[in-house]
mmCIF file of C-alpha atoms in Angstrom:
data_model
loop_
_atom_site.group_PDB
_atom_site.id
_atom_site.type_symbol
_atom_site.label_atom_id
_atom_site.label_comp_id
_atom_site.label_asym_id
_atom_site.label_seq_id
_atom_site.Cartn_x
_atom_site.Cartn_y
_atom_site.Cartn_z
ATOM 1 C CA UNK B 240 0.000 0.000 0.000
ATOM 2 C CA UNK B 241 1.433 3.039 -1.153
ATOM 3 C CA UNK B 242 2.346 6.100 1.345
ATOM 4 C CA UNK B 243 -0.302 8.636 1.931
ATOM 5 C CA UNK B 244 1.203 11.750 0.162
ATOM 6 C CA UNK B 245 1.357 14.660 2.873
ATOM 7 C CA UNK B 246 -0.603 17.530 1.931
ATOM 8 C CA UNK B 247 1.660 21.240 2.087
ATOM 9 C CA UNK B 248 0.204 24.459 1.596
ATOM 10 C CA UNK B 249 0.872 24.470 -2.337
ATOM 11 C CA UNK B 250 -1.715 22.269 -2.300
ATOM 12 C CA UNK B 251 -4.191 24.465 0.136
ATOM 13 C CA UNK B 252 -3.201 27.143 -2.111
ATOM 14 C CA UNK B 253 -4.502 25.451 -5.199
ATOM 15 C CA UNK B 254 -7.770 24.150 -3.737
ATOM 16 C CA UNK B 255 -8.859 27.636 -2.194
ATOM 17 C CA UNK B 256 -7.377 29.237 -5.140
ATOM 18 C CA UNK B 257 -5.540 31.586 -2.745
ATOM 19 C CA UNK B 258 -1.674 32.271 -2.383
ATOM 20 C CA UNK B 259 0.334 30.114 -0.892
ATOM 21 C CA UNK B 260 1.294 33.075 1.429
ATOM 22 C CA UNK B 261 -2.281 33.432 2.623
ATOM 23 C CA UNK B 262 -2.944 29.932 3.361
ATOM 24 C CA UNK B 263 0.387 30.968 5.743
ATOM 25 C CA UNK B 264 -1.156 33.686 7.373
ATOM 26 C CA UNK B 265 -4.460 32.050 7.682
ATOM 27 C CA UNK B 266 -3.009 28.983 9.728
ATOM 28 C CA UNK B 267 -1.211 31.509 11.763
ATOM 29 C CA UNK B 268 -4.263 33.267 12.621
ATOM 30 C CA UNK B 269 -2.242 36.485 11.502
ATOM 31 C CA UNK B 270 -4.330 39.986 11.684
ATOM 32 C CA UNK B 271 -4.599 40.957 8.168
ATOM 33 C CA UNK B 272 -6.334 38.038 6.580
ATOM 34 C CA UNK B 273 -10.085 38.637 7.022
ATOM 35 C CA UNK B 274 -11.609 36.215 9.260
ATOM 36 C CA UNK B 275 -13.990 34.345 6.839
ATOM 37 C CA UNK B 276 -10.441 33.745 4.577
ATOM 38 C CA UNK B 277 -9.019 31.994 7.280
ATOM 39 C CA UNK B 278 -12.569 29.812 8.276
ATOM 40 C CA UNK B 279 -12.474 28.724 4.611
ATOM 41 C CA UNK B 280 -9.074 27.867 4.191
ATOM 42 C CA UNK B 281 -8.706 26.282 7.812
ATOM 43 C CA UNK B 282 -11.673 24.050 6.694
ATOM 44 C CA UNK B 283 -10.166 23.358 3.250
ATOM 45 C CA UNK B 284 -7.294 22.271 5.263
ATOM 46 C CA UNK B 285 -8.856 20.197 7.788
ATOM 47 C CA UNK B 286 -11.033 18.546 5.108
ATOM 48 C CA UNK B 287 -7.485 17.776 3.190
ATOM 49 C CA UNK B 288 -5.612 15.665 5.658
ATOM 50 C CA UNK B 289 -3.370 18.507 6.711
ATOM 51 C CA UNK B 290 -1.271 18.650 9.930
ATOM 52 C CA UNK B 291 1.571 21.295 10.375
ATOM 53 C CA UNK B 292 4.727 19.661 11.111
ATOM 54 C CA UNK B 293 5.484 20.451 14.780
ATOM 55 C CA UNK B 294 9.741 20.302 14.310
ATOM 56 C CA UNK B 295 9.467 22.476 11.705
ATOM 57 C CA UNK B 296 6.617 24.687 12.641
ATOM 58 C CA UNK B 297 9.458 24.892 15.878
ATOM 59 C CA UNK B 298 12.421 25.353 14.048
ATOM 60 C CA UNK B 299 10.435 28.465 11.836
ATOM 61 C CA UNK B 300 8.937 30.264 14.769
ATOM 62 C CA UNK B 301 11.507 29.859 17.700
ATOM 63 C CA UNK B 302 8.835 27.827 19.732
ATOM 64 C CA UNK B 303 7.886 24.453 20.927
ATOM 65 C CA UNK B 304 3.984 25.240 21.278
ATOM 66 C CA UNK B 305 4.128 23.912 24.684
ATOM 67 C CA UNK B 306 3.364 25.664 27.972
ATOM 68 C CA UNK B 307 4.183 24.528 31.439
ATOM 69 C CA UNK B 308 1.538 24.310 34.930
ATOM 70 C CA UNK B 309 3.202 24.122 38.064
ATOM 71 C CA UNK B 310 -0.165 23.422 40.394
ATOM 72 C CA UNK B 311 -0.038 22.301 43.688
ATOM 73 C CA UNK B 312 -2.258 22.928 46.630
ATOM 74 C CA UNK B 313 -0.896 21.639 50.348
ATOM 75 C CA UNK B 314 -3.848 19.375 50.604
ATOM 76 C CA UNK B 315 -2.728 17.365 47.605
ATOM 77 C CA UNK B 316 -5.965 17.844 46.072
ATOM 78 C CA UNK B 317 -4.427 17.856 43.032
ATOM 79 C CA UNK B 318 -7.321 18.250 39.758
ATOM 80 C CA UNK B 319 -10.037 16.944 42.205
ATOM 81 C CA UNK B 320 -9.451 21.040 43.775
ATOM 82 C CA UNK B 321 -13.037 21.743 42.385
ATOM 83 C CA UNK B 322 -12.008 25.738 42.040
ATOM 84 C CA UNK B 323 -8.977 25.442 40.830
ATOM 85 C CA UNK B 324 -10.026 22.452 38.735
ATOM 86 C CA UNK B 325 -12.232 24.629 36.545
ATOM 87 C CA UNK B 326 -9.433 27.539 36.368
ATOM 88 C CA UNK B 327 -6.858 25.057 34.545
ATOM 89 C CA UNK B 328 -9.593 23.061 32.451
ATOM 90 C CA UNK B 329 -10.587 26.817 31.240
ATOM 91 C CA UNK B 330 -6.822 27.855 30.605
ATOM 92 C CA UNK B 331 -6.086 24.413 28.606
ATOM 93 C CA UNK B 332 -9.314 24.806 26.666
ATOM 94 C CA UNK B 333 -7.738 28.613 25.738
ATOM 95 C CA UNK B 334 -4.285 27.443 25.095
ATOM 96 C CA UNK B 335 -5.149 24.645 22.882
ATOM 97 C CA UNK B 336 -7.439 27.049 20.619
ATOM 98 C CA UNK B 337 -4.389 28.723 19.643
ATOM 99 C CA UNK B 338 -2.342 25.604 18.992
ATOM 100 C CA UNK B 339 -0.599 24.829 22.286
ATOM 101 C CA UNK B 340 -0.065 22.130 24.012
ATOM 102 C CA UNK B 341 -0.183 22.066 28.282
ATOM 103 C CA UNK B 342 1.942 19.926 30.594
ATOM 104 C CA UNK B 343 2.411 19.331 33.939
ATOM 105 C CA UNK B 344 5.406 20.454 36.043
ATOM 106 C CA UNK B 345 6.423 17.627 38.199
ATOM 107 C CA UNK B 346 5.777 18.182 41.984
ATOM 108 C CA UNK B 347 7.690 14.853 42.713
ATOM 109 C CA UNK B 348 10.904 15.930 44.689
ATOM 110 C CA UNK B 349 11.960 12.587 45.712
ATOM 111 C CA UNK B 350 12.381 11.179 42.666
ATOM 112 C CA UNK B 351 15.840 10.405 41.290
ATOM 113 C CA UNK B 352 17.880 13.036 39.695
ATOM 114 C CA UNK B 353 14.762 15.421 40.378
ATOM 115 C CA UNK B 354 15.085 19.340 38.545
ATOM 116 C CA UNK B 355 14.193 22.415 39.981
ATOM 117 C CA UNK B 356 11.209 23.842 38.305
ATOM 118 C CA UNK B 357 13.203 26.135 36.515
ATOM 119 C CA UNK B 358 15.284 23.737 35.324
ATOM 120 C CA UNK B 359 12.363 21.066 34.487
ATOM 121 C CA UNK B 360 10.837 24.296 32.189
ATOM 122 C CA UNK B 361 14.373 24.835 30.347
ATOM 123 C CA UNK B 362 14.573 20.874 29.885
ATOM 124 C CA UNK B 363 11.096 20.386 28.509
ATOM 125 C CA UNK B 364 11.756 24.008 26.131
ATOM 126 C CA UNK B 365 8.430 25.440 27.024
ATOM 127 C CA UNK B 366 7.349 28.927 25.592
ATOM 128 C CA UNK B 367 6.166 30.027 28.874
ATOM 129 C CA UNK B 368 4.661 28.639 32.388
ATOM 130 C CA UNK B 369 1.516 29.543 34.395
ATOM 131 C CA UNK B 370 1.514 29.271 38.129
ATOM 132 C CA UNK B 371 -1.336 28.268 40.387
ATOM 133 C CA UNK B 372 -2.014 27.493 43.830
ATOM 134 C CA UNK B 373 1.814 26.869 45.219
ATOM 135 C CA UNK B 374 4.051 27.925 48.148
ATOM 136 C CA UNK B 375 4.750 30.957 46.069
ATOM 137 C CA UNK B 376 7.055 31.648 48.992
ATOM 138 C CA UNK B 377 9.146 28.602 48.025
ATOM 139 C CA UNK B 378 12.797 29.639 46.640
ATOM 140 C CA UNK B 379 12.389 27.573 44.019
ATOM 141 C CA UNK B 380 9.026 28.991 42.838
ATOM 142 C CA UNK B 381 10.889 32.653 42.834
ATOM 143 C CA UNK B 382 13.589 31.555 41.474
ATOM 144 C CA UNK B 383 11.306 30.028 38.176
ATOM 145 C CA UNK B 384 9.177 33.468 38.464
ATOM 146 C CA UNK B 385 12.499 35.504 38.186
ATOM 147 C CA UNK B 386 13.774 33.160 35.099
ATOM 148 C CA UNK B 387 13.704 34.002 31.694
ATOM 149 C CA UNK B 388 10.697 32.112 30.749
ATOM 150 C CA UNK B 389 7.370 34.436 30.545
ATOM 151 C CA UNK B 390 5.612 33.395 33.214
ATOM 152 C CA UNK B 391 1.761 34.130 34.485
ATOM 153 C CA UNK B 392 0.578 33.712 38.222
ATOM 154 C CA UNK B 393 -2.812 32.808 38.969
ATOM 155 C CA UNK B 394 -4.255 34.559 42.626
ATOM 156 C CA UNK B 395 -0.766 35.784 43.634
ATOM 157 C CA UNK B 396 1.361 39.221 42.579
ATOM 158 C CA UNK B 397 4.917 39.348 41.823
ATOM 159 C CA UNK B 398 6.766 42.280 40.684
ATOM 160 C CA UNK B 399 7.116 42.826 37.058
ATOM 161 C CA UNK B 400 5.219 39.606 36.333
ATOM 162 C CA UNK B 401 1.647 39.112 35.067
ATOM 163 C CA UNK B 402 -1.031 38.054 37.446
ATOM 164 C CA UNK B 403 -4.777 37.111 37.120
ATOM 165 C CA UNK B 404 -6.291 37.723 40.507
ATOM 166 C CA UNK B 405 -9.362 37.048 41.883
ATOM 167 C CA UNK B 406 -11.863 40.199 43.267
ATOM 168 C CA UNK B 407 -10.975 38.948 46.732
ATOM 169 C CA UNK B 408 -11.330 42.225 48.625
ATOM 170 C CA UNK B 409 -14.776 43.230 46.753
ATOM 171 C CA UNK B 410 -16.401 39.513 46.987
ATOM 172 C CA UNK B 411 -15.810 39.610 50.728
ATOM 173 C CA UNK B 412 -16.998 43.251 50.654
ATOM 174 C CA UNK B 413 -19.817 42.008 49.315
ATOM 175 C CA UNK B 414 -20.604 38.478 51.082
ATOM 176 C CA UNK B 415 -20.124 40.314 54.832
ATOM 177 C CA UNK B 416 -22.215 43.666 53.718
ATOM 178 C CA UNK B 417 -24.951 41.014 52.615
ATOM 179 C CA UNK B 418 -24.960 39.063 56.008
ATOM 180 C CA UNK B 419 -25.255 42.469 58.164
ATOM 181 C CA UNK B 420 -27.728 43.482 55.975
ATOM 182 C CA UNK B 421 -29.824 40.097 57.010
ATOM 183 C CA UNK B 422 -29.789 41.570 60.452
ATOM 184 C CA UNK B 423 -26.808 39.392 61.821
ATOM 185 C CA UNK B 424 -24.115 41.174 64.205
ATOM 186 C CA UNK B 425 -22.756 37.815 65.211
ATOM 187 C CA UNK B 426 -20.181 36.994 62.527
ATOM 188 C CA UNK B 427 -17.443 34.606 62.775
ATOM 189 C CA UNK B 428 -15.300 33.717 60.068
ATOM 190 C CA UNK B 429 -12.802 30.716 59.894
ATOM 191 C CA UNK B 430 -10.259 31.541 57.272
ATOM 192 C CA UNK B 431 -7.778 29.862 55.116
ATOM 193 C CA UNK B 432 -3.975 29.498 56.356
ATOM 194 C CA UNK B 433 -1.433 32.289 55.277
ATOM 195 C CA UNK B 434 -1.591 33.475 51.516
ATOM 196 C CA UNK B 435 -2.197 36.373 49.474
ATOM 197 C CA UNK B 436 -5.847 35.286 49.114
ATOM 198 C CA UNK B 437 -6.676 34.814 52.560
ATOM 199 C CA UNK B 438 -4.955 38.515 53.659
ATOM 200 C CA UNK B 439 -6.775 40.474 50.884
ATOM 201 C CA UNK B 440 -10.044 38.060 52.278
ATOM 202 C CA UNK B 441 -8.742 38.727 55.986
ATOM 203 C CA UNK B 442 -8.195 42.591 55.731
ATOM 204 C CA UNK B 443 -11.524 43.089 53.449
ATOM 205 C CA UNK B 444 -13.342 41.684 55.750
ATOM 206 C CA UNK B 445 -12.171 43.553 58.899
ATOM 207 C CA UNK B 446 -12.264 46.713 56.813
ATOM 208 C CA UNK B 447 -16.034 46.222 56.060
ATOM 209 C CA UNK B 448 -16.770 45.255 59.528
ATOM 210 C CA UNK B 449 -15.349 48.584 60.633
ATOM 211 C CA UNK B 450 -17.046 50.652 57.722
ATOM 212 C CA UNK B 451 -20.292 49.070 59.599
ATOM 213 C CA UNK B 452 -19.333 49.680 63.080
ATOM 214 C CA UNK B 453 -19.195 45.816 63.696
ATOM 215 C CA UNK B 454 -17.698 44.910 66.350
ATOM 216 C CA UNK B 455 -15.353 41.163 65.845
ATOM 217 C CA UNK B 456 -14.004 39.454 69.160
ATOM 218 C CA UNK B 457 -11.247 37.497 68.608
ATOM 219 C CA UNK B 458 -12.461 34.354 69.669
ATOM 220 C CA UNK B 459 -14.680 34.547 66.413
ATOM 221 C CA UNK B 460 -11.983 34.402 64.315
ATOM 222 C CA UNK B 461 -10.373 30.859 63.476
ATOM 223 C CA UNK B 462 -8.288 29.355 60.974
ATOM 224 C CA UNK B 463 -8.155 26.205 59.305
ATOM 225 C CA UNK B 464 -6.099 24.722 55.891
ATOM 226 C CA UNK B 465 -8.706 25.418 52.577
ATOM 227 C CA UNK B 466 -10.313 22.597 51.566
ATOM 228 C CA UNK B 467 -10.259 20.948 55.005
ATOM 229 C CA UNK B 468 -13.630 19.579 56.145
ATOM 230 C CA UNK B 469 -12.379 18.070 59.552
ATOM 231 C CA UNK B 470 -10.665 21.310 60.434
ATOM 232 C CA UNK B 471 -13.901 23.084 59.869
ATOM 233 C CA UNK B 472 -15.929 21.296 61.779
ATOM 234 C CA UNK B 473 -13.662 21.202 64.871
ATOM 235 C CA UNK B 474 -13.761 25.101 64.535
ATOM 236 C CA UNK B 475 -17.158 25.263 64.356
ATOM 237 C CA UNK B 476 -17.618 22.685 67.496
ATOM 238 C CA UNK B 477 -15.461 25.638 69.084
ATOM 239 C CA UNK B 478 -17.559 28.469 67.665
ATOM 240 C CA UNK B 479 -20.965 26.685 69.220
ATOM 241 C CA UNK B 480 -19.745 26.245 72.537
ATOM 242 C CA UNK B 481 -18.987 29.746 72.747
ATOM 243 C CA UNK B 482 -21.074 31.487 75.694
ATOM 244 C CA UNK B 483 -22.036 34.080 73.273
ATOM 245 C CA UNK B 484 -21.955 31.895 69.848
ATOM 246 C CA UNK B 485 -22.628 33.647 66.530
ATOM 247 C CA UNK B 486 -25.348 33.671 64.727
ATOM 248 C CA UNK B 487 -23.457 33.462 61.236
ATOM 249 C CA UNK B 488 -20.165 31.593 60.424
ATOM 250 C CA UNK B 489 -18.257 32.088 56.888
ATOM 251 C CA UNK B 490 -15.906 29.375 55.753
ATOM 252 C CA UNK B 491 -12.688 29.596 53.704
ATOM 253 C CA UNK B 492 -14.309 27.708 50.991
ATOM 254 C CA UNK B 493 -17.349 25.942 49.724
ATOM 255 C CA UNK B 494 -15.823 22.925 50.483
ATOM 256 C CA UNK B 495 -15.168 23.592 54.023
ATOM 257 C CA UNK B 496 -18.469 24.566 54.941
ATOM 258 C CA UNK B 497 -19.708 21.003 54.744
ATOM 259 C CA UNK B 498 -17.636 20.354 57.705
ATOM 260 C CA UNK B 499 -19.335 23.207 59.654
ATOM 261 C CA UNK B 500 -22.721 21.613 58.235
ATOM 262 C CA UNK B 501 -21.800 18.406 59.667
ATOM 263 C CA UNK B 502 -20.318 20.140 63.086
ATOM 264 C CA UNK B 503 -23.858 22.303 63.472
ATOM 265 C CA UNK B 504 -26.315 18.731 62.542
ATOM 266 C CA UNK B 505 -24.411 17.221 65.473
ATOM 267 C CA UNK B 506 -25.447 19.803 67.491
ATOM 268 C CA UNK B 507 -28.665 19.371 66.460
ATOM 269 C CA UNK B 508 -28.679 22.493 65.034
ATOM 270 C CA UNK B 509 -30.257 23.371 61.721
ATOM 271 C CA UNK B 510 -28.913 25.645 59.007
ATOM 272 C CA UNK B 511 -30.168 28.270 58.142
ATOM 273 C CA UNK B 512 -32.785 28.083 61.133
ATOM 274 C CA UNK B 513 -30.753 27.866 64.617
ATOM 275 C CA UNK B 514 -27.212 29.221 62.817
ATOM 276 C CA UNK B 515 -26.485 31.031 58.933
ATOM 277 C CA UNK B 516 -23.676 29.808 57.217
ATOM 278 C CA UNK B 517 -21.671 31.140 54.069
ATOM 279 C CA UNK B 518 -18.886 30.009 51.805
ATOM 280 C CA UNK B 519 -17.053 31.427 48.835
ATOM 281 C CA UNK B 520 -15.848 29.755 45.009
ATOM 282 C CA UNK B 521 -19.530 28.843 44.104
ATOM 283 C CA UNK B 522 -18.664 24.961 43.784
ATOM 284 C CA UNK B 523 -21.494 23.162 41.695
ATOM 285 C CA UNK B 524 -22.191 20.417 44.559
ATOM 286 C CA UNK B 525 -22.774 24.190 46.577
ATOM 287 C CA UNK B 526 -25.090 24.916 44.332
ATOM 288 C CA UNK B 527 -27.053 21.996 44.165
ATOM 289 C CA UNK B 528 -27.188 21.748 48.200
ATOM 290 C CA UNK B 529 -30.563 22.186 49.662
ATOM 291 C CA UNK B 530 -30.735 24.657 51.109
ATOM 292 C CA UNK B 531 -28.574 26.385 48.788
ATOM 293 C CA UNK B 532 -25.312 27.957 50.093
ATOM 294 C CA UNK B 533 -24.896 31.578 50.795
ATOM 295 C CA UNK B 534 -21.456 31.948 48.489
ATOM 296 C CA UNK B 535 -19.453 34.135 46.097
ATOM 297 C CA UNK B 536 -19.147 32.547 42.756
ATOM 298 C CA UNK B 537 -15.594 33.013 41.251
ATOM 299 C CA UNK B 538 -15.386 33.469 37.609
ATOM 300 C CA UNK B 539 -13.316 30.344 36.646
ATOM 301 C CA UNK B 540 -14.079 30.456 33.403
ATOM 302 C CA UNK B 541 -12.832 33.944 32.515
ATOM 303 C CA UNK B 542 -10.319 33.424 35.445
ATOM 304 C CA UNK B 543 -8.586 30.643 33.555
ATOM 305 C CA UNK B 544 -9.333 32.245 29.705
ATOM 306 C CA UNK B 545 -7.446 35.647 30.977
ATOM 307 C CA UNK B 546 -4.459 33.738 32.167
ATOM 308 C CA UNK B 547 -4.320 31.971 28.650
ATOM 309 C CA UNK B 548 -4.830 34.745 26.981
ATOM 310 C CA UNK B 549 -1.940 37.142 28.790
ATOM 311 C CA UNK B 550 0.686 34.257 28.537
ATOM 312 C CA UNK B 551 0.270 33.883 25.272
ATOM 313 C CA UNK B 552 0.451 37.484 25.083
ATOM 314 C CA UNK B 553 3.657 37.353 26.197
ATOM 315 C CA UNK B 554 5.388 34.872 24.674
ATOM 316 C CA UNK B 555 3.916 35.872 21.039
ATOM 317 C CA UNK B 556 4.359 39.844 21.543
ATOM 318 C CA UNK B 557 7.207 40.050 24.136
ATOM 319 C CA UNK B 558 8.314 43.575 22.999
ATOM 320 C CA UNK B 559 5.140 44.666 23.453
ATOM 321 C CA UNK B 560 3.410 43.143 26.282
ATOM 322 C CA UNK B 561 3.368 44.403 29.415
ATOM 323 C CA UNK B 562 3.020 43.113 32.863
ATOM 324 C CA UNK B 563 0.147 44.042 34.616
ATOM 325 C CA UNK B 564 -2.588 42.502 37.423
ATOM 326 C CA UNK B 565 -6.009 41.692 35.672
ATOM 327 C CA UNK B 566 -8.575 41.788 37.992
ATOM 328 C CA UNK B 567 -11.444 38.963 37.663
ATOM 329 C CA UNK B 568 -14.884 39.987 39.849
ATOM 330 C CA UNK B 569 -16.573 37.581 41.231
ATOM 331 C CA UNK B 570 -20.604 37.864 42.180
ATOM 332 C CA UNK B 571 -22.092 37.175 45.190
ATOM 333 C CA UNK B 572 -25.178 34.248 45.532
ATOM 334 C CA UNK B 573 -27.533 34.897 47.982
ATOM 335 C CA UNK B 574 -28.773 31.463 48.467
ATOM 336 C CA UNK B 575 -30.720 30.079 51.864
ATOM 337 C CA UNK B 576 -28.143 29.607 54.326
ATOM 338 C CA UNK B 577 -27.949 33.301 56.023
ATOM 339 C CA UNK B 578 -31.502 33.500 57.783
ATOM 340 C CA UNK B 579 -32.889 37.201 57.701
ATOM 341 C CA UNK B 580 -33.262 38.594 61.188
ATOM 342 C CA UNK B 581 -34.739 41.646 60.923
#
């Protein structure tokens, strides 16, 4: 059986009756080719058999079309991290529509002959790395941030690097104005450990209580890893025996507050009746609870599209690109678990 005869853009060229220089620029996705030129010919193309050779497409451009994720949380949730889950699936989704491919920095630092992240990026020849949910404290994270490989952080700021961040200080804004609103002047909150999300969370929500003249003891204020159900429930076991208890506890996340839930039924308590609760990512499982959690719903999708996006920004445009924090709002869902006490 003879070889299947690989189809180049002459042959494009000739079916589309273009230039061969078009059907170049209309692979590329390059500006001035009009849009329904490059649908036709991309079609024509597709329809043909064709597939751009990756070594050469390489050797032409400079670039492997291949861009790193270092993602680790310190619960070693790993892709079952529901938030950050829907972040990455987002930025893949992005990066692949403009002809990328993604893979995963190893985390494994016991294997033999491991590399620094740095190292592991120069090895592999990717164009550029995105960052999410790591020590970002860690020398060898800095050291891979201050590299010469563009780099994008997801929820964290460097200097002189781009970062997609999270409304943090206006979602808590806006989840603790709601609460007082409902009449409630009882508010704990059991945050996250150490990070730049929990202090912009932290200091937001101290700021609004003092915009509203609400007062916070310190006992009402806890902390607990993210993601950690056990840890929220044995803070909210604290929070109920309290001689003056509150009458509304937020959570780090979504995910936490199940642990409260489970802390308050053994109580036999009832949410929202005998205590409000609130969380914050907008999880779908939060969604579909009954009653519905009080929450603010993070924009994953755009979240994970904007990190794509300014990455590939960079690598494609570096003379021109600049480093800058894109801020990504979140909105608040009122749901059933803050019980209105006015």
């Amino acid at each position: 059986m003879a070889a299947r005869k690989r189809v180049s853009l002459k042959d494009i060229a000739a079916a589309c009756k273009v230039s061969v220089a078009t059907v170049s620029k209309a692979l590329n996705d390059q500006a001035d080719i009009g849009q329904e030129t490059k649908d036709y010919v991309r079609e024509t193309a597709e329809a043909m058999g064709y597939f751009p050779n990756a070594a050469a497409k390489a050797l032409k451009t400079n670039r492997t079309y291949n861009i790193g994720l270092l993602f680790m949380d310190d619960s070693q949730s790993g892709l079952t991290h529901n938030y950050f889950a829907r972040v990455i699936e987002s930025f893949k989704k992005t990066i692949e529509e403009k002809g990328y491919d993604l893979t995963f920095i190893s985390n494994n630092r016991s294997s033999a002959g491991y590399m620094s992240y740095l190292a592991h990026a120069r090895y592999r020849n990717f164009d550029g790395v995105a960052i999410a949910c790591v020590d970002f404290y860690k020398p060898e994270v800095e050291e891979l941030v201050r590299g010469n490989i563009p780099v994008v952080t997801i929820d964290h700021v460097f200097n002189d690097r781009s970062a997609i961040i999270s409304d943090n200080v206006m979602g808590m804004k806006d989840l603790l104005t709601y609460i007082y609103s409902m009449g409630h002047r009882k508010i704990a909150y059991i945050h996250g450990t150490d990070s730049a999300v929990t202090q912009s969370r932290l200091k937001s929500f101290y700021k609004t209580a003092m915009d509203l003249n609400l007062e916070i003891p310190d006992e009402y204020i806890m902390e607990v890893e993210y993601r950690d159900t056990e840890g929220a429930q044995r803070a909210t076991e604290k929070l109920l025996m309290l001689k003056d208890r509150p009458t509304c506890i937020l959570y780090p996340d979504d995910f936490a507050t199940f642990g409260g839930i489970n802390a308050i039924k053994q109580n036999g308590l009832k949410v929202p009746d005998d205590i409000s609760i609130a969380g914050y990512d907008g999880i779908d499982i939060a969604m579909k609870y009954s009653p519905q959690l009080t929450t603010i719903i993070q924009d994953t999708d755009l979240l994970g599209r904007k990190a794509a996006e300014k990455l590939i920004d960079s690598i494609e445009n570096p003379r021109t690109t600049f480093s800058e924090q894109v801020i990504v709002p979140g909105h608040l869902n009122e749901g059933e678990t803050v019980k209105n006490l006015n």
